[in-house]
Coordinates of C-alpha atoms in Angstrom, one line a residue:
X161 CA 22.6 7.5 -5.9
X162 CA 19.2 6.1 -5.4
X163 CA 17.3 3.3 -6.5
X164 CA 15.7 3.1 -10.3
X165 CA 12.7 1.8 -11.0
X166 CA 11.5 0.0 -14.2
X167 CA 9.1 -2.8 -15.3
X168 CA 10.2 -5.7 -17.5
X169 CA 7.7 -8.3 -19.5
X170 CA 9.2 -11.7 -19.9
X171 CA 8.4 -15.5 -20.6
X172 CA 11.3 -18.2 -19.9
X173 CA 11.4 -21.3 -22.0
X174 CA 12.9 -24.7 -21.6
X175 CA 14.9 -25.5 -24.8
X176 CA 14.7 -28.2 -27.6
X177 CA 17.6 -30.9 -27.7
X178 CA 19.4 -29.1 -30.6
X179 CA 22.1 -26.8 -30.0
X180 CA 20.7 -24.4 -32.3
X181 CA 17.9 -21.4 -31.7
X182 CA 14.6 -20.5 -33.1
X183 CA 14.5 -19.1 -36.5
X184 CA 14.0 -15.7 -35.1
X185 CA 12.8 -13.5 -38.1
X186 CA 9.7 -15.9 -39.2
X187 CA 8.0 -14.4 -36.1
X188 CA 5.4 -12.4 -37.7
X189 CA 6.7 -8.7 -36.8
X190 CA 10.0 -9.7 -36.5
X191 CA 12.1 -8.0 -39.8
X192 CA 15.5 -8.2 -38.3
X193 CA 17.7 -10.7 -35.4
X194 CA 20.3 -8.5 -34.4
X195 CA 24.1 -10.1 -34.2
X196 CA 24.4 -12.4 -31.5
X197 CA 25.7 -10.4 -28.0
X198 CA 27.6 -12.5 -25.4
X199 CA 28.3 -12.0 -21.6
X200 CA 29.2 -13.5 -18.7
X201 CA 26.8 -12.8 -15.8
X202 CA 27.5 -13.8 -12.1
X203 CA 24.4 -12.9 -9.5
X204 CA 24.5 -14.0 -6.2
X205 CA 20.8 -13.8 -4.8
X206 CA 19.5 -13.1 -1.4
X207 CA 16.5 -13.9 1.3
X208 CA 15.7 -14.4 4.5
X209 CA 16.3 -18.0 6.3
X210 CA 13.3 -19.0 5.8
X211 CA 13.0 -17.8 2.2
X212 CA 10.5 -15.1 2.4
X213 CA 10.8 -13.4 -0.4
X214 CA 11.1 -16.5 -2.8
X215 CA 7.6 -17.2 -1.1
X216 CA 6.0 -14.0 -2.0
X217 CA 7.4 -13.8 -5.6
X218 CA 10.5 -11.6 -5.0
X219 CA 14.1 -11.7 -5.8
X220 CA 17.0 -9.9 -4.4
X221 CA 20.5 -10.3 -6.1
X222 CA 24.0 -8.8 -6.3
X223 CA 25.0 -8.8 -10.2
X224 CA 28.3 -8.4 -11.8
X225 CA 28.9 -8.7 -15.6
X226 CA 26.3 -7.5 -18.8
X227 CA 24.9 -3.6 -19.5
X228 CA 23.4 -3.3 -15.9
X229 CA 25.2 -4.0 -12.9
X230 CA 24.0 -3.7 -9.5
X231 CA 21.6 -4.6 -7.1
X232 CA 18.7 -6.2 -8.6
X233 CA 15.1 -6.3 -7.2
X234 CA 12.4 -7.4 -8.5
X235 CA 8.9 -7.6 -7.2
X236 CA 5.6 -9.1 -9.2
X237 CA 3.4 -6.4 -11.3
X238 CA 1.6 -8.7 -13.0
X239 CA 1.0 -11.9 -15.8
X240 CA 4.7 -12.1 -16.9
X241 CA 6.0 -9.0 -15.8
X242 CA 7.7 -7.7 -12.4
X243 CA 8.9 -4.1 -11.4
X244 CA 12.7 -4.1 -11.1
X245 CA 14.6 -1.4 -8.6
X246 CA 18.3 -1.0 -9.2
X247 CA 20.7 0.0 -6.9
X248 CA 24.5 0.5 -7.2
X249 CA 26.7 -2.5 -6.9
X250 CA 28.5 -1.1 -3.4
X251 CA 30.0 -3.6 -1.2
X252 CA 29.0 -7.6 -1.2
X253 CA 27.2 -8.7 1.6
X254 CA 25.7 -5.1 2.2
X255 CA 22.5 -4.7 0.9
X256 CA 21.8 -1.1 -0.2
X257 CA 19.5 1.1 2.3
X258 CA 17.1 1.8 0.0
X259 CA 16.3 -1.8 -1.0
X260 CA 16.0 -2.9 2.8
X261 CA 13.4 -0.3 3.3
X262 CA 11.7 -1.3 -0.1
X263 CA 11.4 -5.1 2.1
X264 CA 11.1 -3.9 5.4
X265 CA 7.8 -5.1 5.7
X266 CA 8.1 -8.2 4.3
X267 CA 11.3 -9.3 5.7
X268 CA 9.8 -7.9 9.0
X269 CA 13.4 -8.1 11.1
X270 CA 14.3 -11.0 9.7
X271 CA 18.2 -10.9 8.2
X272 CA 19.0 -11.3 4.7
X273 CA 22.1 -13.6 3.7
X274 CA 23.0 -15.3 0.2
X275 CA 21.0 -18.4 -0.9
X276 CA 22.6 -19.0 -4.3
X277 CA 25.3 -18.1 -6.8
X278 CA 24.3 -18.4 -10.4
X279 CA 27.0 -17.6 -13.4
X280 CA 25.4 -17.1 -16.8
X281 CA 26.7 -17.2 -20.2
X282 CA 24.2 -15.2 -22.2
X283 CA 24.0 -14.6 -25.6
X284 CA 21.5 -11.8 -26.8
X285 CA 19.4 -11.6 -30.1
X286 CA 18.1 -7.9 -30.4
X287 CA 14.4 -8.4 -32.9
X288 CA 13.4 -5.6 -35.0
X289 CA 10.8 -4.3 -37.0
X290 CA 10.3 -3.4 -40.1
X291 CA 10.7 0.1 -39.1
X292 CA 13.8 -0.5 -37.2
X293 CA 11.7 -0.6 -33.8
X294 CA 13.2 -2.5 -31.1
X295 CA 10.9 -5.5 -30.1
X296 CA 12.1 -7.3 -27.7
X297 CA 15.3 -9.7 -27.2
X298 CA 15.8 -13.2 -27.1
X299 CA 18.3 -14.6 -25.0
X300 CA 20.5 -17.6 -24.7
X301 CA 21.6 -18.2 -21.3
X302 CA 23.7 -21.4 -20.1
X303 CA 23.6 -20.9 -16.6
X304 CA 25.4 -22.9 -13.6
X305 CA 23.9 -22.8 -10.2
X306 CA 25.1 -23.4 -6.8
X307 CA 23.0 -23.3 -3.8
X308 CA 24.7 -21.7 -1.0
X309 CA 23.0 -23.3 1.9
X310 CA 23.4 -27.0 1.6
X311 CA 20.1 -26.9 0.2
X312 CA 20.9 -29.1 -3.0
X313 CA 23.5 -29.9 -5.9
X314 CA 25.2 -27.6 -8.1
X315 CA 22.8 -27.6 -11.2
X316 CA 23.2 -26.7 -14.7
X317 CA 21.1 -25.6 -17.4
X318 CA 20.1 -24.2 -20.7
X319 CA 16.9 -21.7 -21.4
X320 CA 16.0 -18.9 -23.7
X321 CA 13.8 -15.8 -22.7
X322 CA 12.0 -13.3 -24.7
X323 CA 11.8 -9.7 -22.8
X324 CA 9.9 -7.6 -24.4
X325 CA 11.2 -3.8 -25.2
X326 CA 8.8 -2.0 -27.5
X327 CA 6.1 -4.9 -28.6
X328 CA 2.7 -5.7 -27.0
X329 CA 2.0 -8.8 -24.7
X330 CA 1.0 -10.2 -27.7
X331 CA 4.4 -10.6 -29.5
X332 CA 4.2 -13.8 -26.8
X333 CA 1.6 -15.4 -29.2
X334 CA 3.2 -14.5 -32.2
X335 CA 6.6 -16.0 -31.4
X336 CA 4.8 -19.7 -30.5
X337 CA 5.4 -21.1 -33.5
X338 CA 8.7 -20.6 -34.1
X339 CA 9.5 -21.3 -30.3
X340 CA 7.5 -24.6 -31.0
X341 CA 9.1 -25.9 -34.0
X342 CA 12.7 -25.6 -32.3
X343 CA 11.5 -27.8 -29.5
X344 CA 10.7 -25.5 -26.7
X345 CA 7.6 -25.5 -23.6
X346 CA 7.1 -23.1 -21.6
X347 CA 9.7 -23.3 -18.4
X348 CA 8.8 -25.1 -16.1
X349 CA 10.0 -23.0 -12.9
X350 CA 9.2 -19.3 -12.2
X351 CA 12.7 -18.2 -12.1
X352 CA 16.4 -19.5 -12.2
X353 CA 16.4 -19.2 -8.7
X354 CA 13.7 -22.1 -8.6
X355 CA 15.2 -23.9 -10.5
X356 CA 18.6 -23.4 -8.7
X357 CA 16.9 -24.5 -5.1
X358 CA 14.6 -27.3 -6.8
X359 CA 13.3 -28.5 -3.5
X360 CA 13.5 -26.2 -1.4
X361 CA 12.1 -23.8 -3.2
X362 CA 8.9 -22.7 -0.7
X363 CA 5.5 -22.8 -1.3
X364 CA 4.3 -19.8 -2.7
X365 CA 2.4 -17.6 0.4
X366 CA -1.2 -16.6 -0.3
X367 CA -1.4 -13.0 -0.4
X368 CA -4.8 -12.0 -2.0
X369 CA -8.0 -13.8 -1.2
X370 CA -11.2 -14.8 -2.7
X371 CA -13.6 -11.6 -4.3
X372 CA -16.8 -11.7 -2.4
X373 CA -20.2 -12.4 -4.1
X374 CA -23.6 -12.0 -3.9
X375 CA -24.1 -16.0 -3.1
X376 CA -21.0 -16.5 -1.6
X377 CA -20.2 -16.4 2.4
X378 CA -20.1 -13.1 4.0
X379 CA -17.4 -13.8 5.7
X380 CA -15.7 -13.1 2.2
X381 CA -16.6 -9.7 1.8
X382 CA -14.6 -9.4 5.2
X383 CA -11.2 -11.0 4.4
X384 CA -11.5 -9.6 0.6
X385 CA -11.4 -5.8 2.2
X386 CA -8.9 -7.2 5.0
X387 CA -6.8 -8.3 2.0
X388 CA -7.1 -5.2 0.3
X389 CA -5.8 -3.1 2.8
X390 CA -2.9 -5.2 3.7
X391 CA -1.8 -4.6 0.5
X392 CA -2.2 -1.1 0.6
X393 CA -0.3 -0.9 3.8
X394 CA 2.7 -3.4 2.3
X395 CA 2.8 -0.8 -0.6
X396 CA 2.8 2.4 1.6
X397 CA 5.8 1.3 4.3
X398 CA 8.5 1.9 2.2
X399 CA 7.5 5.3 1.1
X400 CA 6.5 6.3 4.5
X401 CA 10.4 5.2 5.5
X402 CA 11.7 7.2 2.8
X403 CA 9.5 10.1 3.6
X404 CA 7.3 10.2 -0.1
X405 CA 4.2 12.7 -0.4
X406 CA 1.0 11.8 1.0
X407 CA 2.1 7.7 2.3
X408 CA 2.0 8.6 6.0
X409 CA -1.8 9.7 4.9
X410 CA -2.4 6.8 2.9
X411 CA -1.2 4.3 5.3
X412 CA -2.7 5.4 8.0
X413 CA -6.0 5.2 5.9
X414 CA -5.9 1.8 5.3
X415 CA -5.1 1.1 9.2
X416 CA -8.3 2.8 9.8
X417 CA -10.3 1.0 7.0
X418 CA -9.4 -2.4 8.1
X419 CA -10.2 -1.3 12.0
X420 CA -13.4 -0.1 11.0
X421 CA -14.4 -2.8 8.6
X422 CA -13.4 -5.2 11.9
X423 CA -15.7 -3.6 13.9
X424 CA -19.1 -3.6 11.4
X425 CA -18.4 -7.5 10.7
X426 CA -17.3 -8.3 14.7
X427 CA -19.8 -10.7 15.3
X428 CA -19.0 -12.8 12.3
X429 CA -15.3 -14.0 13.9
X430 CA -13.7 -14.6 17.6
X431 CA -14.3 -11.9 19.4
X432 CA -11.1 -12.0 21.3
X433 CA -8.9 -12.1 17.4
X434 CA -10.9 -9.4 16.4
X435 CA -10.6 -7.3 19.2
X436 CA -6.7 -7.8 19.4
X437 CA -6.4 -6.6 15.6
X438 CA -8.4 -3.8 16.4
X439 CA -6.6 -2.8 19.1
X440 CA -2.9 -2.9 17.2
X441 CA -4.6 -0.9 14.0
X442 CA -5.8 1.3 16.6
X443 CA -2.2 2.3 17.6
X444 CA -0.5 2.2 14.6
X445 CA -3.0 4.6 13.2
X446 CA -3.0 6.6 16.4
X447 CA 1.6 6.5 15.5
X448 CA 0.6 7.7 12.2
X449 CA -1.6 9.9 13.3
X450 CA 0.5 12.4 14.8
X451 CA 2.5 13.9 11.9
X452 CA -0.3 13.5 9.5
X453 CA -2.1 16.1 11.4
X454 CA 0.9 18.2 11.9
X455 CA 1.4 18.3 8.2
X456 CA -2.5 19.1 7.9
X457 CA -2.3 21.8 10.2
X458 CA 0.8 23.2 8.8
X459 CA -0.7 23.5 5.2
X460 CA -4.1 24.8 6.5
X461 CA -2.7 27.3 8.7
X462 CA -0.2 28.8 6.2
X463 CA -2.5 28.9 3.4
X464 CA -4.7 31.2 5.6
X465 CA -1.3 33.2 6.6
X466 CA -0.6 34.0 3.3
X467 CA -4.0 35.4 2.5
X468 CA -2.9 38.4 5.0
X469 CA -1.1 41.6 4.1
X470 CA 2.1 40.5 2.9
X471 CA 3.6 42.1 6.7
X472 CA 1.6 40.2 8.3
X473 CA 2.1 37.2 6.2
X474 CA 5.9 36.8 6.4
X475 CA 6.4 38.7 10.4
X476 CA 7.3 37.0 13.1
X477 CA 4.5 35.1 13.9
X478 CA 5.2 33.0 10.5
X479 CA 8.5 31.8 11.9
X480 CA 6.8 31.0 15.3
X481 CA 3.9 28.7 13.5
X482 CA 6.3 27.1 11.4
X483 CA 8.8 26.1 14.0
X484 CA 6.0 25.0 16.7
X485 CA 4.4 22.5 13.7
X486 CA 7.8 21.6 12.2
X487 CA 8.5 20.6 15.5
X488 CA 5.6 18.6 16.2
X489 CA 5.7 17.0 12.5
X490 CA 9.5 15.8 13.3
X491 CA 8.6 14.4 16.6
X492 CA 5.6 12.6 14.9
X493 CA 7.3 11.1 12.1
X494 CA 10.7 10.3 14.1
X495 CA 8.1 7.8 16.2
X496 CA 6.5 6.6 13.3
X497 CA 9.7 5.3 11.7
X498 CA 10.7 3.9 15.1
X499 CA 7.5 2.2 15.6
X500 CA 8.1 0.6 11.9
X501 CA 10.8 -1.1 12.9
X502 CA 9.4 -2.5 16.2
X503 CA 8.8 -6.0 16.7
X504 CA 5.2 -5.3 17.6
X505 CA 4.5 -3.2 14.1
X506 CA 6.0 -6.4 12.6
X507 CA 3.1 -8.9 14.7
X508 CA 0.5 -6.9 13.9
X509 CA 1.4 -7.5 9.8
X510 CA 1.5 -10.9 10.6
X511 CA -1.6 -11.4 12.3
X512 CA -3.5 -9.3 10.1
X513 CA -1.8 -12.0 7.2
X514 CA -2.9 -15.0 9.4
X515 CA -6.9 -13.6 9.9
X516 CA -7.1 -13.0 6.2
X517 CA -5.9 -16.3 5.2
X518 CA -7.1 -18.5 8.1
X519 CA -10.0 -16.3 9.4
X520 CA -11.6 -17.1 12.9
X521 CA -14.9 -17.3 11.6
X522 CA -18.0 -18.4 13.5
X523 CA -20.4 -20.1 11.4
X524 CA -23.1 -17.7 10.9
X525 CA -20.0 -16.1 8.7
X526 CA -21.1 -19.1 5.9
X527 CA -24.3 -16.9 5.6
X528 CA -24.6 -15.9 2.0
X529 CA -23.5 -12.1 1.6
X530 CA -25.9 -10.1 -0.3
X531 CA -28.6 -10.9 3.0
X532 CA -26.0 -10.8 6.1
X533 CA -23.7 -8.0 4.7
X534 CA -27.3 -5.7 4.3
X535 CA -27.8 -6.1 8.2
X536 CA -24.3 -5.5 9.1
X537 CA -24.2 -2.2 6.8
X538 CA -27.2 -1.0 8.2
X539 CA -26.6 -1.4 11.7
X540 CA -23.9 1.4 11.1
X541 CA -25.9 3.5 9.2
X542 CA -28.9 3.8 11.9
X543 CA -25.7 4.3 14.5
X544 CA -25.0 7.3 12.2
X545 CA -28.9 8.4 12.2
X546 CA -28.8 8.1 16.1
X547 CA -24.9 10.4 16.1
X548 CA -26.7 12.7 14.2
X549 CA -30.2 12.7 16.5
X550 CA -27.4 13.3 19.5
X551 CA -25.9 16.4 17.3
X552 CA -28.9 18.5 16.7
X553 CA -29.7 18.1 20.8
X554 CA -26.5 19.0 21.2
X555 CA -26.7 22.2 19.4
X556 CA -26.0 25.5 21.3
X557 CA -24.2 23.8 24.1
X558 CA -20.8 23.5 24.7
X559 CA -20.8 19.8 23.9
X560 CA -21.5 20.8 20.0
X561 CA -18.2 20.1 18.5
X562 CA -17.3 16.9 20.6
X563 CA -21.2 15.7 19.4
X564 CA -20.5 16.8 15.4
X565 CA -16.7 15.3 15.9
X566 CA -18.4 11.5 16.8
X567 CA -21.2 12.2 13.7
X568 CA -17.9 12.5 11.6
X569 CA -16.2 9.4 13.0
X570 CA -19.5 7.7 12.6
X571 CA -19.6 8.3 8.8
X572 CA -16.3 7.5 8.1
X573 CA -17.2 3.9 9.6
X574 CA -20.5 3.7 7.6
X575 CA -18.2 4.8 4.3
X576 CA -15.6 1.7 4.9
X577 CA -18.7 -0.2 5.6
X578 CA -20.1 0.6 2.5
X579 CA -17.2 0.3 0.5
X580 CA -17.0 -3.3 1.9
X581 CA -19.8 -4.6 -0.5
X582 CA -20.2 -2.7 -3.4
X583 CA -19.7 -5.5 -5.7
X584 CA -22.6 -6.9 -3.7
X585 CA -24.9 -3.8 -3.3
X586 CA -23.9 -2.0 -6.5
X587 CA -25.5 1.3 -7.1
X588 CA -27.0 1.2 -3.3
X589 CA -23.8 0.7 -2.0
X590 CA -22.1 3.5 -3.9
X591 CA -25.2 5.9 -2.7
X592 CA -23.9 5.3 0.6
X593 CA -20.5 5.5 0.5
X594 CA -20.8 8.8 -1.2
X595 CA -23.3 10.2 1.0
X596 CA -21.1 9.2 4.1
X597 CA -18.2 10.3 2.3
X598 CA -19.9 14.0 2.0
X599 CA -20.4 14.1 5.9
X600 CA -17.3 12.9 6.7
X601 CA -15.7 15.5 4.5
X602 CA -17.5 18.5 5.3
X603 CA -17.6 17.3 9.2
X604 CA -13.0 16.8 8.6
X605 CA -13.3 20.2 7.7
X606 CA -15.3 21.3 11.0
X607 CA -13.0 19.2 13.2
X608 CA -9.5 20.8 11.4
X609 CA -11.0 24.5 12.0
X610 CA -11.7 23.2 15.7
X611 CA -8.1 21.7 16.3
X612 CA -6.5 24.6 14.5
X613 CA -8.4 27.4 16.2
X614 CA -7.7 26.0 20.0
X615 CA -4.0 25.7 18.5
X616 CA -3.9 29.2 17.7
X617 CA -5.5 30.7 21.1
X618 CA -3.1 28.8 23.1
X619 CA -0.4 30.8 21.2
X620 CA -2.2 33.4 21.6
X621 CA -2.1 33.4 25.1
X622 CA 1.9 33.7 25.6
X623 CA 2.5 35.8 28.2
X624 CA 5.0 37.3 26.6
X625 CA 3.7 37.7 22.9
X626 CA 4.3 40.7 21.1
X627 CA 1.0 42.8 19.7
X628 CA 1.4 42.7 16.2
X629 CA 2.0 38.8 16.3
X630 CA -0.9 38.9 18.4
X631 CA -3.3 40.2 15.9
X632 CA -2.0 37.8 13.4
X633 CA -3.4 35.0 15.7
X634 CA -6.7 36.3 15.9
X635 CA -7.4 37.2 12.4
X636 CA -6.1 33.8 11.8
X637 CA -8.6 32.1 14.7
X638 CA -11.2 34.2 13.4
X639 CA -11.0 32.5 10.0
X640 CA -10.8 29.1 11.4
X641 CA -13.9 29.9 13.2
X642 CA -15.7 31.2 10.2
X643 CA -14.5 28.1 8.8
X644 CA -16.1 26.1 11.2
X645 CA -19.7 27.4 11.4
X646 CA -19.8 27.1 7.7
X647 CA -18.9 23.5 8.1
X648 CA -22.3 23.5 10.9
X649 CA -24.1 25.0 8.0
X650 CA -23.4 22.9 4.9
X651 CA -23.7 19.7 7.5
X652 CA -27.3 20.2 8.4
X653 CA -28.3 20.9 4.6
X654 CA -26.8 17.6 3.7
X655 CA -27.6 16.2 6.5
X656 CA -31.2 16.5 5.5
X657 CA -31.3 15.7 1.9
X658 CA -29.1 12.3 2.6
X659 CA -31.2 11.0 5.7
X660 CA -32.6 7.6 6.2
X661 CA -30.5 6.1 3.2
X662 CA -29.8 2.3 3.4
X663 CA -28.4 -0.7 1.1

């Protein structure tokens, strides 16, 4: 079995003094409080040593008892809610595979071991409305704690809950006054967990940063993109580990984006930290690299097989293609799922953390943004006016593609660059970013025909290839060079009408 995914909405509440409960039905909504529902609950939860997941908002437990039990994680998706993945209960002390890899990157080699055992006795109000529609539940719980650490007492404790099922955040509102005339606030801790370590319950670790504005620093336009990549990366490792659509792609984007961003804004932070980050994104998109453009090359070059005569399409040289790139693709990804796992993957996460939270900036970085981000953005766009100056001298030599290839490269830096302040630029920003974004594209294009036609004339050149497979490879590396010189074409008509643009 695999993990499930679903997202619950909740608000905890410290009880009043009485032994009683709200007065459920004069919630506006609320026609109906189901019979009471009781069960015994026993969770024992899990992190690393030095609590890394509690830190980031996270919980990991083993739960026996009630309608769902299992491994429980659950990881924050917002104001009062968090996504929950369940796993089959299995073995104690052996934390399904699928949830390590969903933590991998946060956990980052460090082991998981219990922190706490919590029993519950919870008794369950299902709320209806008048239409029968499930609300939401209230719960009941009396729960017992015992940290498993030496990390503090044994506790105990009562609290209610209100989980929303089929109502709007707004049933939150709603239920206030009844919740306040039986005595209760608002809880006072995040989770029973919190409440079960008191104390030692960490400091919660920063893990966004501040949005960058007009009048702010620039230095905040920096570590605002740096932040948002992060995040994107966090969010792609465990699909790349479990082999999803597309994350390998998506990953490696946002290695790139925070590389290039790096470079535009270098001057603003130690040159030495900057360089160092640049150099790690550099090989972990360089890791990732490899079987994304297998799997590019595999899906371009079949599309064009199958456009032959169905003979030609499904021959021998089909087989052949498919086994040389399947090959390459395996190799790739077998090295990227090494390389996540390495100790040196796990640094680079942590110094990227470290420069958006404490970044090395030099003062000119207090400059205000809209002003110092302009120069910075610019600087990359005239580097792309001067890639594409060297292009067009380039043309009808043999260094053509290697000149249009650093064009391409250049526009995809001026696109991140541009990216990096459109709240500050607006629509001059956007302007850019999509007119970069054209090059980039239609120059991708150019650069995949390039890769995939050399590909092909090296198979092409087997000593011992047979004729009809042969043919196959030249019709094919005729199409990829078509493909190419159409890219040339549609380059240099852009290429004019977008010149000279600049935020």
């Amino acid at each position: 079995m695999t993990a499930g995914d679903s997202t619950e909405t909740e608000r905890k509440y410290d009880p009043g003094p009485g032994p009683g409960i709200p007065e459920l039905t004069s919630i506006p909504g609320v026609e109906e409080a189901g019979a009471a529902s009781e069960r015994s609950l026993e969770a024992v939860y899990y992190d690393t040593g030095t609590l890394e997941l509690a830190a980031r908002g996270m919980t990991l437990r083993r739960r026996t008892g009630g309608v769902d039990p299992g491994w429980h994680l659950k990881l924050p998706a917002g104001p009062d809610s968090r996504t929950e993945i369940h796993s089959p209960l299995g073995q104690p002390d052996h934390v399904p595979a699928e949830l390590l890899d969903r933590l991998a990157a946060i956990t980052r080699g460090r082991d998981l071991s219990p922190v706490a055992r919590l029993s519950t006795r919870r008794t369950t109000y299902a709320l209806h409305g008048a239409a029968g529609e499930h609300l939401a539940d209230f719960t009941d719980d009396v729960v017992h704690a015992v940290p498993l650490r030496d990390t503090g007492p044994e506790s105990q404790w009562r609290e209610w809950e209100i989980e929303l099922v089929h109502a709007g955040p707004k049933f939150f509102s709603a239920a206030k006054p009844a919740l306040k005339a039986a005595g209760a606030v608002p809880s006072a801790h995040a989770s029973k967990l919190a409440r079960a370590l008191g104390g030692s319950w960490p400091e919660t670790k920063a893990t966004g940063t501040r949005p960058a504005r007009k009048k702010g620093p620039v230095r905040d336009v920096v570590t605002a993109y740096v932040g948002a990549q992060i995040s994107a990366l966090l969010a792609q490792d465990p699909g790349v580990r479990r082999g999803d659509p597309d994350t390998v792609h998506q990953m490696r984007s946002a290695a790139r984006r925070t590389r290039s961003v790096l470079r535009t804004y270098r001057p603003l932070f130690d040159k030495e930290t900057v360089a160092g980050l640049e150099r790690e994104l550099q090989w972990l998109g360089r890791i990732l690299g490899r079987p994304r453009d297998a799997e590019v090359m595999r899906r371009r070059i079949l599309a064009n097989l199958n456009t032959l005569a169905p003979a030609e399409a499904s021959g021998p040289a089909r087989g052949q293609l498919e086994h040389e790139l399947d090959t390459t693709y395996n190799a790739g990804y077998q090295h990227a799922l090494t390389t996540l796992e390495s100790h040196r993957y796990y640094r680079l996460l942590d110094a990227l953390e470290h420069f958006r939270n404490t970044p090395p900036a030099k003062a000119k970085a207090a400059r205000k943004a809209r002003k110092a981000s302009a120069r910075f953005v610019n600087k990359v766009a005239k580097r792309l006016d001067k890639a594409h100056r060297a292009a067009t001298k380039a043309r009808e030599t043999p260094g053509y593609d290697t000149a249009l290839h650093r064009v391409r490269k250049d526009a995809k830096r001026l696109r991140h660059a541009a990216e990096s302040v459109l709240t500050i630029h607006g629509k001059r920003a956007h302007a850019l970013e999509k007119t970069s974004h054209r090059i980039q594209s239609i120059l991708g294009d150019h650069q995949d025909a390039i890769v995939a036609r050399d590909f092909l004339l090296r198979l092409a050149a087997a000593p011992d290839i047979a004729p009809g497979t042969a043919g196959v490879y030249q019709t094919l590396i005729e199409q990829e060079t078509r493909t190419a010189t159409n890219a040339e074409t549609a380059y240099r008509t852009h290429r004019k009408k977008d010149r000279g643009r600049r935020v």
